[in-house]
PDB file of C-alpha atoms in Angstrom:
ATOM      1  CA  MET A   1      15.219  13.744  -5.201  1.00 33.00           C
ATOM      2  CA  ASN A   2      13.004  11.844  -7.445  1.00 37.00           C
ATOM      3  CA  VAL A   3      13.029   7.939  -5.695  1.00 37.00           C
ATOM      4  CA  ALA A   4      13.092   6.557  -8.508  1.00 37.00           C
ATOM      5  CA  ASN A   5      17.087   8.109  -8.535  1.00 40.00           C
ATOM      6  CA  ALA A   6      17.514   7.043  -4.386  1.00 42.00           C
ATOM      7  CA  ALA A   7      20.089   4.867  -3.409  1.00 42.00           C
ATOM      8  CA  VAL A   8      17.506   2.157  -2.140  1.00 45.00           C
ATOM      9  CA  GLY A   9      19.968  -0.100  -1.667  1.00 45.00           C
ATOM     10  CA  SER A  10      22.230   2.129  -0.096  1.00 56.00           C
ATOM     11  CA  SER A  11      22.941   1.797   3.680  1.00 84.00           C
ATOM     12  CA  ALA A  12      22.707   5.650   3.637  1.00 89.00           C
ATOM     13  CA  PHE A  13      19.237   5.478   2.072  1.00 89.00           C
ATOM     14  CA  ALA A  14      18.179   2.980   4.373  1.00 91.00           C
ATOM     15  CA  TYR A  15      19.479   5.032   7.990  1.00 91.00           C
ATOM     16  CA  SER A  16      17.205   7.707   6.405  1.00 93.00           C
ATOM     17  CA  VAL A  17      14.372   5.847   6.050  1.00 94.00           C
ATOM     18  CA  LEU A  18      14.488   4.301   9.656  1.00 94.00           C
ATOM     19  CA  ASN A  19      14.913   7.978  10.804  1.00 94.00           C
ATOM     20  CA  PHE A  20      12.134   8.795   8.945  1.00 95.00           C
ATOM     21  CA  LEU A  21       9.931   6.165  10.841  1.00 95.00           C
ATOM     22  CA  ASN A  22      10.213   8.238  13.638  1.00 95.00           C
ATOM     23  CA  ARG A  23       8.538  11.198  12.387  1.00 95.00           C
ATOM     24  CA  VAL A  24       5.778   8.450  10.751  1.00 97.00           C
ATOM     25  CA  GLU A  25       2.499   6.811  12.598  1.00 96.00           C
ATOM     26  CA  TYR A  26      -0.325   4.469  10.471  1.00 97.00           C
ATOM     27  CA  ARG A  27      -4.018   5.208  10.831  1.00 95.00           C
ATOM     28  CA  ARG A  28      -6.467   2.842   9.811  1.00 94.00           C
ATOM     29  CA  CYS A  29      -8.457   5.066   7.529  1.00 94.00           C
ATOM     30  CA  ASP A  30     -11.923   3.469   7.560  1.00 89.00           C
ATOM     31  CA  ARG A  31     -14.737   5.934   7.975  1.00 88.00           C
ATOM     32  CA  GLY A  32     -15.609   8.888   8.944  1.00 91.00           C
ATOM     33  CA  GLU A  33     -13.437  12.633   8.901  1.00 94.00           C
ATOM     34  CA  ASP A  34     -10.103  10.199   8.627  1.00 94.00           C
ATOM     35  CA  PHE A  35     -11.721   8.111   5.165  1.00 96.00           C
ATOM     36  CA  GLU A  36     -13.038  11.882   4.208  1.00 96.00           C
ATOM     37  CA  ALA A  37      -9.086  12.610   4.551  1.00 97.00           C
ATOM     38  CA  VAL A  38      -8.257  10.357   2.469  1.00 98.00           C
ATOM     39  CA  CYS A  39      -9.769  10.468  -0.726  1.00 97.00           C
ATOM     40  CA  ARG A  40      -9.933  14.103  -1.113  1.00 97.00           C
ATOM     41  CA  LEU A  41      -5.753  13.638  -0.560  1.00 98.00           C
ATOM     42  CA  ARG A  42      -6.778  10.425  -3.183  1.00 97.00           C
ATOM     43  CA  TYR A  43      -8.014  13.038  -5.990  1.00 96.00           C
ATOM     44  CA  LYS A  44      -5.120  15.891  -5.038  1.00 96.00           C
ATOM     45  CA  ALA A  45      -2.606  13.396  -5.896  1.00 96.00           C
ATOM     46  CA  TYR A  46      -4.766  11.350  -8.906  1.00 94.00           C
ATOM     47  CA  ARG A  47      -5.810  15.312  -9.841  1.00 94.00           C
ATOM     48  CA  ALA A  48      -2.121  16.266 -10.756  1.00 93.00           C
ATOM     49  CA  ARG A  49      -1.444  14.180 -12.640  1.00 90.00           C
ATOM     50  CA  ASP A  50      -4.234  13.592 -15.283  1.00 89.00           C
ATOM     51  CA  LEU A  51      -5.710  10.833 -13.433  1.00 89.00           C
ATOM     52  CA  VAL A  52      -9.325  11.657 -12.940  1.00 91.00           C
ATOM     53  CA  PRO A  53     -11.722  14.140 -13.812  1.00 90.00           C
ATOM     54  CA  ASN A  54     -12.724  17.263 -12.412  1.00 91.00           C
ATOM     55  CA  ASN A  55     -15.414  16.781  -9.586  1.00 89.00           C
ATOM     56  CA  PRO A  56     -17.250  19.255  -7.741  1.00 91.00           C
ATOM     57  CA  PHE A  57     -16.783  17.138  -4.499  1.00 92.00           C
ATOM     58  CA  GLU A  58     -13.205  16.963  -4.656  1.00 95.00           C
ATOM     59  CA  GLN A  59     -12.811  12.537  -3.148  1.00 96.00           C
ATOM     60  CA  VAL A  60     -11.791   9.623  -4.947  1.00 95.00           C
ATOM     61  CA  GLU A  61     -14.292   7.058  -3.515  1.00 95.00           C
ATOM     62  CA  ASP A  62     -15.255   3.749  -4.770  1.00 93.00           C
ATOM     63  CA  GLU A  63     -17.214   0.260  -4.039  1.00 94.00           C
ATOM     64  CA  PHE A  64     -14.188  -1.089  -2.932  1.00 95.00           C
ATOM     65  CA  ASP A  65     -13.576   0.896  -0.337  1.00 96.00           C
ATOM     66  CA  HIS A  66     -16.640  -0.757   1.244  1.00 95.00           C
ATOM     67  CA  THR A  67     -16.235  -4.288   1.678  1.00 96.00           C
ATOM     68  CA  SER A  68     -15.611  -6.153   4.331  1.00 93.00           C
ATOM     69  CA  ASN A  69     -11.961  -7.281   2.897  1.00 95.00           C
ATOM     70  CA  CYS A  70     -11.412  -4.112   2.812  1.00 96.00           C
ATOM     71  CA  LEU A  71      -8.277  -2.430   4.975  1.00 96.00           C
ATOM     72  CA  CYS A  72      -7.743   1.150   4.304  1.00 96.00           C
ATOM     73  CA  PHE A  73      -5.215   3.621   6.293  1.00 97.00           C
ATOM     74  CA  GLY A  74      -3.106   6.989   5.741  1.00 97.00           C
ATOM     75  CA  VAL A  75       0.276   7.524   6.807  1.00 98.00           C
ATOM     76  CA  TYR A  76       1.361  10.452   9.058  1.00 97.00           C
ATOM     77  CA  VAL A  77       4.168  12.718   9.670  1.00 96.00           C
ATOM     78  CA  ASP A  78       4.787  15.058  11.714  1.00 95.00           C
ATOM     79  CA  GLU A  79       1.141  13.994  12.404  1.00 93.00           C
ATOM     80  CA  LYS A  80       0.151  15.538   8.815  1.00 96.00           C
ATOM     81  CA  LEU A  81      -1.729  13.620   6.723  1.00 97.00           C
ATOM     82  CA  ILE A  82       0.830  12.531   3.493  1.00 97.00           C
ATOM     83  CA  SER A  83       0.266   8.971   2.268  1.00 98.00           C
ATOM     84  CA  THR A  84      -2.513   6.602   2.034  1.00 98.00           C
ATOM     85  CA  ILE A  85      -3.510   2.726   0.848  1.00 98.00           C
ATOM     86  CA  ARG A  86      -5.731   0.606   0.864  1.00 97.00           C
ATOM     87  CA  MET A  87      -6.091  -3.269   0.530  1.00 97.00           C
ATOM     88  CA  HIS A  88      -7.552  -6.158   0.274  1.00 97.00           C
ATOM     89  CA  ARG A  89      -7.394  -9.755   1.597  1.00 97.00           C
ATOM     90  CA  LEU A  90      -7.903 -12.365  -0.873  1.00 97.00           C
ATOM     91  CA  THR A  91      -9.847 -15.364  -0.693  1.00 97.00           C
ATOM     92  CA  ILE A  92     -12.061 -17.528  -2.242  1.00 96.00           C
ATOM     93  CA  ASP A  93     -14.514 -16.853   0.110  1.00 95.00           C
ATOM     94  CA  ASP A  94     -13.174 -13.258   0.089  1.00 95.00           C
ATOM     95  CA  GLN A  95     -13.277 -12.351  -4.012  1.00 95.00           C
ATOM     96  CA  GLN A  96     -14.027  -8.121  -3.719  1.00 96.00           C
ATOM     97  CA  SER A  97     -10.974  -6.260  -4.827  1.00 96.00           C
ATOM     98  CA  PRO A  98     -10.044  -3.472  -8.025  1.00 95.00           C
ATOM     99  CA  ALA A  99      -7.612  -6.742  -9.411  1.00 96.00           C
ATOM    100  CA  MET A 100     -10.636  -9.257  -9.409  1.00 96.00           C
ATOM    101  CA  GLU A 101     -12.861  -7.325 -11.150  1.00 94.00           C
ATOM    102  CA  VAL A 102     -10.171  -6.318 -14.233  1.00 95.00           C
ATOM    103  CA  TYR A 103      -8.480 -10.199 -13.881  1.00 96.00           C
ATOM    104  CA  PRO A 104     -11.231 -12.655 -12.938  1.00 97.00           C
ATOM    105  CA  ASP A 105      -9.733 -15.184 -15.194  1.00 97.00           C
ATOM    106  CA  ILE A 106      -6.050 -15.234 -13.629  1.00 97.00           C
ATOM    107  CA  ILE A 107      -6.832 -14.633  -9.817  1.00 98.00           C
ATOM    108  CA  THR A 108     -10.005 -17.182  -9.639  1.00 97.00           C
ATOM    109  CA  PRO A 109      -8.450 -19.973 -10.638  1.00 97.00           C
ATOM    110  CA  ARG A 110      -5.826 -19.760  -8.232  1.00 97.00           C
ATOM    111  CA  LEU A 111      -8.042 -19.118  -5.385  1.00 97.00           C
ATOM    112  CA  GLU A 112      -9.582 -22.187  -6.283  1.00 97.00           C
ATOM    113  CA  ASP A 113      -6.269 -23.693  -5.685  1.00 96.00           C
ATOM    114  CA  GLY A 114      -6.045 -22.789  -2.254  1.00 95.00           C
ATOM    115  CA  GLU A 115      -4.179 -19.107  -2.632  1.00 96.00           C
ATOM    116  CA  HIS A 116      -4.453 -16.351  -1.089  1.00 95.00           C
ATOM    117  CA  PHE A 117      -3.288 -12.743  -1.171  1.00 97.00           C
ATOM    118  CA  VAL A 118      -2.932  -9.102  -0.551  1.00 98.00           C
ATOM    119  CA  GLU A 119      -4.343  -6.287  -3.280  1.00 98.00           C
ATOM    120  CA  PRO A 120      -3.185  -3.130  -2.091  1.00 97.00           C
ATOM    121  CA  SER A 121      -4.437  -0.526  -4.256  1.00 95.00           C
ATOM    122  CA  ARG A 122      -4.613   3.155  -3.945  1.00 95.00           C
ATOM    123  CA  PHE A 123      -1.250   4.625  -3.314  1.00 96.00           C
ATOM    124  CA  ALA A 124      -1.309   8.469  -3.512  1.00 97.00           C
ATOM    125  CA  VAL A 125       1.183  11.038  -1.448  1.00 97.00           C
ATOM    126  CA  ASP A 126      -0.120  14.465  -1.297  1.00 97.00           C
ATOM    127  CA  PRO A 127       2.596  16.398  -4.311  1.00 95.00           C
ATOM    128  CA  GLU A 128       3.078  18.471  -2.316  1.00 93.00           C
ATOM    129  CA  TYR A 129       5.039  16.526   0.088  1.00 94.00           C
ATOM    130  CA  SER A 130       6.241  14.264  -2.856  1.00 88.00           C
ATOM    131  CA  ILE A 131      10.020  15.317  -3.732  1.00 90.00           C
ATOM    132  CA  GLN A 132      10.801  16.745   0.185  1.00 92.00           C
ATOM    133  CA  TYR A 133      10.465  13.018   1.407  1.00 93.00           C
ATOM    134  CA  PRO A 134      11.855  10.894  -1.341  1.00 92.00           C
ATOM    135  CA  GLN A 135      10.849   7.950   1.896  1.00 94.00           C
ATOM    136  CA  ILE A 136       7.109   7.895   1.631  1.00 95.00           C
ATOM    137  CA  PRO A 137       6.755   5.111  -1.187  1.00 93.00           C
ATOM    138  CA  TYR A 138       8.489   3.143   1.320  1.00 94.00           C
ATOM    139  CA  VAL A 139       7.335   3.989   4.370  1.00 96.00           C
ATOM    140  CA  THR A 140       3.362   3.620   2.482  1.00 97.00           C
ATOM    141  CA  GLN A 141       4.395   0.572   1.156  1.00 95.00           C
ATOM    142  CA  ARG A 142       5.363  -1.329   3.912  1.00 97.00           C
ATOM    143  CA  LEU A 143       2.000  -1.168   5.296  1.00 97.00           C
ATOM    144  CA  PRO A 144       1.263  -3.900   2.028  1.00 97.00           C
ATOM    145  CA  TRP A 145       4.488  -5.869   2.995  1.00 96.00           C
ATOM    146  CA  MET A 146       3.147  -6.390   7.110  1.00 97.00           C
ATOM    147  CA  ALA A 147      -0.153  -7.497   6.377  1.00 97.00           C
ATOM    148  CA  CYS A 148       1.002 -10.117   3.687  1.00 97.00           C
ATOM    149  CA  PHE A 149       3.083 -11.369   7.386  1.00 96.00           C
ATOM    150  CA  HIS A 150      -0.183 -10.740   9.270  1.00 96.00           C
ATOM    151  CA  PHE A 151      -2.378 -13.346   6.922  1.00 96.00           C
ATOM    152  CA  GLY A 152       0.380 -15.593   5.951  1.00 95.00           C
ATOM    153  CA  VAL A 153      -0.122 -14.430   2.826  1.00 94.00           C
ATOM    154  CA  GLU A 154       2.653 -16.039  -0.072  1.00 91.00           C
ATOM    155  CA  PHE A 155       1.613 -13.389  -2.546  1.00 95.00           C
ATOM    156  CA  GLY A 156       1.504  -9.991  -2.890  1.00 96.00           C
ATOM    157  CA  ILE A 157      -0.967  -8.523  -5.974  1.00 97.00           C
ATOM    158  CA  SER A 158      -1.275  -5.459  -7.740  1.00 96.00           C
ATOM    159  CA  MET A 159      -2.011  -3.538 -10.889  1.00 95.00           C
ATOM    160  CA  ILE A 160       0.592  -1.211 -11.846  1.00 94.00           C
ATOM    161  CA  ARG A 161       0.790   1.680 -13.940  1.00 90.00           C
ATOM    162  CA  GLU A 162       3.592   1.071 -17.002  1.00 90.00           C
ATOM    163  CA  ASP A 163       5.974   3.789 -16.087  1.00 88.00           C
ATOM    164  CA  HIS A 164       5.668   2.245 -12.295  1.00 89.00           C
ATOM    165  CA  VAL A 165       7.035  -1.824 -13.392  1.00 92.00           C
ATOM    166  CA  ALA A 166      10.625  -0.286 -13.295  1.00 92.00           C
ATOM    167  CA  TYR A 167      10.704   0.618 -10.189  1.00 88.00           C
ATOM    168  CA  TYR A 168       8.500  -2.402  -8.712  1.00 90.00           C
ATOM    169  CA  ARG A 169      10.898  -4.999 -10.350  1.00 92.00           C
ATOM    170  CA  ARG A 170      13.615  -3.475  -9.178  1.00 89.00           C
ATOM    171  CA  SER A 171      12.948  -3.141  -5.232  1.00 86.00           C
ATOM    172  CA  TYR A 172      10.249  -6.136  -5.138  1.00 90.00           C
ATOM    173  CA  LYS A 173      11.447  -8.655  -7.384  1.00 91.00           C
ATOM    174  CA  SER A 174       7.351  -7.798  -8.707  1.00 95.00           C
ATOM    175  CA  ARG A 175       7.020 -10.184 -12.239  1.00 96.00           C
ATOM    176  CA  GLN A 176       3.950 -10.006 -14.758  1.00 97.00           C
ATOM    177  CA  ILE A 177       1.304 -12.410 -14.844  1.00 97.00           C
ATOM    178  CA  GLY A 178      -1.361 -10.483 -17.096  1.00 97.00           C
ATOM    179  CA  GLY A 179      -1.375  -7.968 -19.742  1.00 95.00           C
ATOM    180  CA  PRO A 180      -2.348  -4.475 -19.819  1.00 94.00           C
ATOM    181  CA  ARG A 181      -6.182  -3.939 -19.118  1.00 94.00           C
ATOM    182  CA  ASN A 182      -7.959  -0.988 -18.439  1.00 91.00           C
ATOM    183  CA  TYR A 183      -8.018  -0.553 -14.731  1.00 85.00           C
ATOM    184  CA  GLY A 184     -11.465   0.557 -15.212  1.00 73.00           C
ATOM    185  CA  GLY A 185     -13.532   2.958 -11.909  1.00 70.00           C
ATOM    186  CA  VAL A 186     -12.626   6.398 -11.464  1.00 72.00           C
ATOM    187  CA  ILE A 187      -8.843   5.803 -12.934  1.00 78.00           C
ATOM    188  CA  ASN A 188      -8.092   6.404 -15.956  1.00 76.00           C
ATOM    189  CA  CYS A 189      -5.222   4.314 -17.180  1.00 83.00           C
ATOM    190  CA  MET A 190      -3.872   1.042 -18.267  1.00 89.00           C
ATOM    191  CA  ALA A 191      -2.350  -1.380 -15.709  1.00 91.00           C
ATOM    192  CA  LEU A 192      -0.722  -4.612 -15.945  1.00 96.00           C
ATOM    193  CA  LEU A 193      -1.275  -7.232 -13.530  1.00 97.00           C
ATOM    194  CA  TYR A 194       2.244  -8.047 -11.440  1.00 97.00           C
ATOM    195  CA  GLU A 195       2.931 -10.548  -8.286  1.00 97.00           C
ATOM    196  CA  VAL A 196       5.609 -10.548  -5.370  1.00 96.00           C
ATOM    197  CA  ASP A 197       6.520 -13.628  -4.054  1.00 96.00           C
ATOM    198  CA  ILE A 198       7.307 -12.097  -0.821  1.00 95.00           C
ATOM    199  CA  LEU A 199       8.266 -15.738   1.298  1.00 93.00           C
ATOM    200  CA  ALA A 200      11.057 -16.134  -2.120  1.00 95.00           C
ATOM    201  CA  ILE A 201      12.248 -12.405  -1.328  1.00 95.00           C
ATOM    202  CA  LYS A 202      11.444 -11.814   2.888  1.00 95.00           C
ATOM    203  CA  LYS A 203      15.682 -12.290   3.494  1.00 94.00           C
ATOM    204  CA  ALA A 204      17.037  -9.599   0.212  1.00 93.00           C
ATOM    205  CA  VAL A 205      14.040  -7.254   1.156  1.00 93.00           C
ATOM    206  CA  HIS A 206      15.007  -6.822   4.970  1.00 93.00           C
ATOM    207  CA  THR A 207      18.441  -7.003   4.143  1.00 92.00           C
ATOM    208  CA  ARG A 208      18.683  -4.021   1.521  1.00 90.00           C
ATOM    209  CA  LEU A 209      15.757  -2.689   3.392  1.00 91.00           C
ATOM    210  CA  PRO A 210      15.944  -3.216   7.096  1.00 93.00           C
ATOM    211  CA  PHE A 211      12.710  -0.504   7.552  1.00 94.00           C
ATOM    212  CA  PHE A 212      10.426  -2.919   6.509  1.00 95.00           C
ATOM    213  CA  LYS A 213      10.365  -5.033   9.290  1.00 95.00           C
ATOM    214  CA  SER A 214       8.230  -5.539  12.024  1.00 95.00           C
ATOM    215  CA  THR A 215       7.092  -6.734  15.165  1.00 95.00           C
ATOM    216  CA  PRO A 216       3.851  -9.531  15.219  1.00 95.00           C
ATOM    217  CA  VAL A 217       2.470  -6.718  17.998  1.00 94.00           C
ATOM    218  CA  GLU A 218       2.295  -3.680  15.678  1.00 95.00           C
ATOM    219  CA  GLN A 219       0.968  -5.872  12.805  1.00 96.00           C
ATOM    220  CA  ARG A 220      -1.933  -7.179  14.951  1.00 94.00           C
ATOM    221  CA  LEU A 221      -2.449  -3.302  15.897  1.00 93.00           C
ATOM    222  CA  LEU A 222      -2.803  -2.661  11.897  1.00 94.00           C
ATOM    223  CA  PHE A 223      -4.975  -5.730  10.698  1.00 94.00           C
ATOM    224  CA  ALA A 224      -6.953  -7.091  13.522  1.00 89.00           C
ATOM    225  CA  ARG A 225     -10.416  -7.096  13.666  1.00 77.00           C
ATOM    226  CA  PRO A 226     -11.121  -5.797  17.407  1.00 66.00           C
ATOM    227  CA  THR A 227     -12.936  -7.413  19.453  1.00 59.00           C
ATOM    228  CA  ALA A 228     -16.304  -6.690  20.624  1.00 51.00           C
ATOM    229  CA  GLY A 229     -16.619  -4.243  22.511  1.00 51.00           C
ATOM    230  CA  ALA A 230     -13.132  -3.341  22.046  1.00 52.00           C
ATOM    231  CA  GLU A 231     -12.042  -0.076  20.401  1.00 59.00           C
ATOM    232  CA  ALA A 232      -9.577  -0.304  17.817  1.00 58.00           C
ATOM    233  CA  PRO A 233      -6.014   1.787  18.087  1.00 58.00           C
ATOM    234  CA  LEU A 234      -6.522   5.724  16.899  1.00 73.00           C
ATOM    235  CA  THR A 235      -2.331   6.061  15.341  1.00 85.00           C
ATOM    236  CA  VAL A 236       0.119   2.872  15.541  1.00 90.00           C
ATOM    237  CA  LEU A 237       3.702   3.770  15.854  1.00 88.00           C
ATOM    238  CA  PRO A 238       6.470   1.572  13.522  1.00 90.00           C
ATOM    239  CA  THR A 239       8.446  -1.162  14.906  1.00 84.00           C
ATOM    240  CA  ALA A 240      11.239  -1.371  12.899  1.00 78.00           C
ATOM    241  CA  ASN A 241      14.026   0.624  15.140  1.00 78.00           C
ATOM    242  CA  SER A 242      13.200  -0.767  18.095  1.00 71.00           C
ATOM    243  CA  LEU A 243      14.225  -4.679  16.108  1.00 69.00           C
ATOM    244  CA  ARG A 244      17.312  -2.535  15.025  1.00 61.00           C
ATOM    245  CA  ALA A 245      18.023  -1.853  18.570  1.00 58.00           C
ATOM    246  CA  ALA A 246      18.243  -5.057  19.898  1.00 55.00           C
ATOM    247  CA  ALA A 247      19.881  -6.302  16.603  1.00 53.00           C
TER     248      ALA A 247
END
């Protein structure tokens, strides 16, 4: 079952994702063995679609993985790394991100006007599980959705391949704000710049996709920087089902 053909709006599919979340753990993968596993997963997924050339290290990594505003996550199902996504929080004081490199003429004026953004990128799913688990794109993209609320961001922006545009328009009412340009870096493809008006679609998304709901505690555990001397949690469990039970 391909996610593009899933009946996302149906209560049956939403229920299947809520149940699937019981098997999911999120983990920050910024460094060490966790980060290396994420880089290998990216390579495996992108090579399957011929988006990156062969390399002897069988990893995909770039300079944006190591910026101060980068958050990199692994999504684990039954304790196995199945997908990954990273995101950058863009502000006037911290402007490093893939989209900023490709579309500075579009993004910079908005940052100067006081807007700030969350930009997801490097979304990758283990090709061995992408058909078996059609829920994976949603439980993965739940992360940047939550980040927007944690950071108080109105707009999410991302560079999207043309063959993925229909999914983002349908699921998140995304709209194009930048024309086709070379993605650059290690990915061999053209991209379009899209944005999501988070506040405008919040109610509709939480109605259609109730698994996107989360508690402030989950958001803080995932995105807040640990205080001095404190350690970040190893894994974070989704809270959508606890909200559902309390409703």
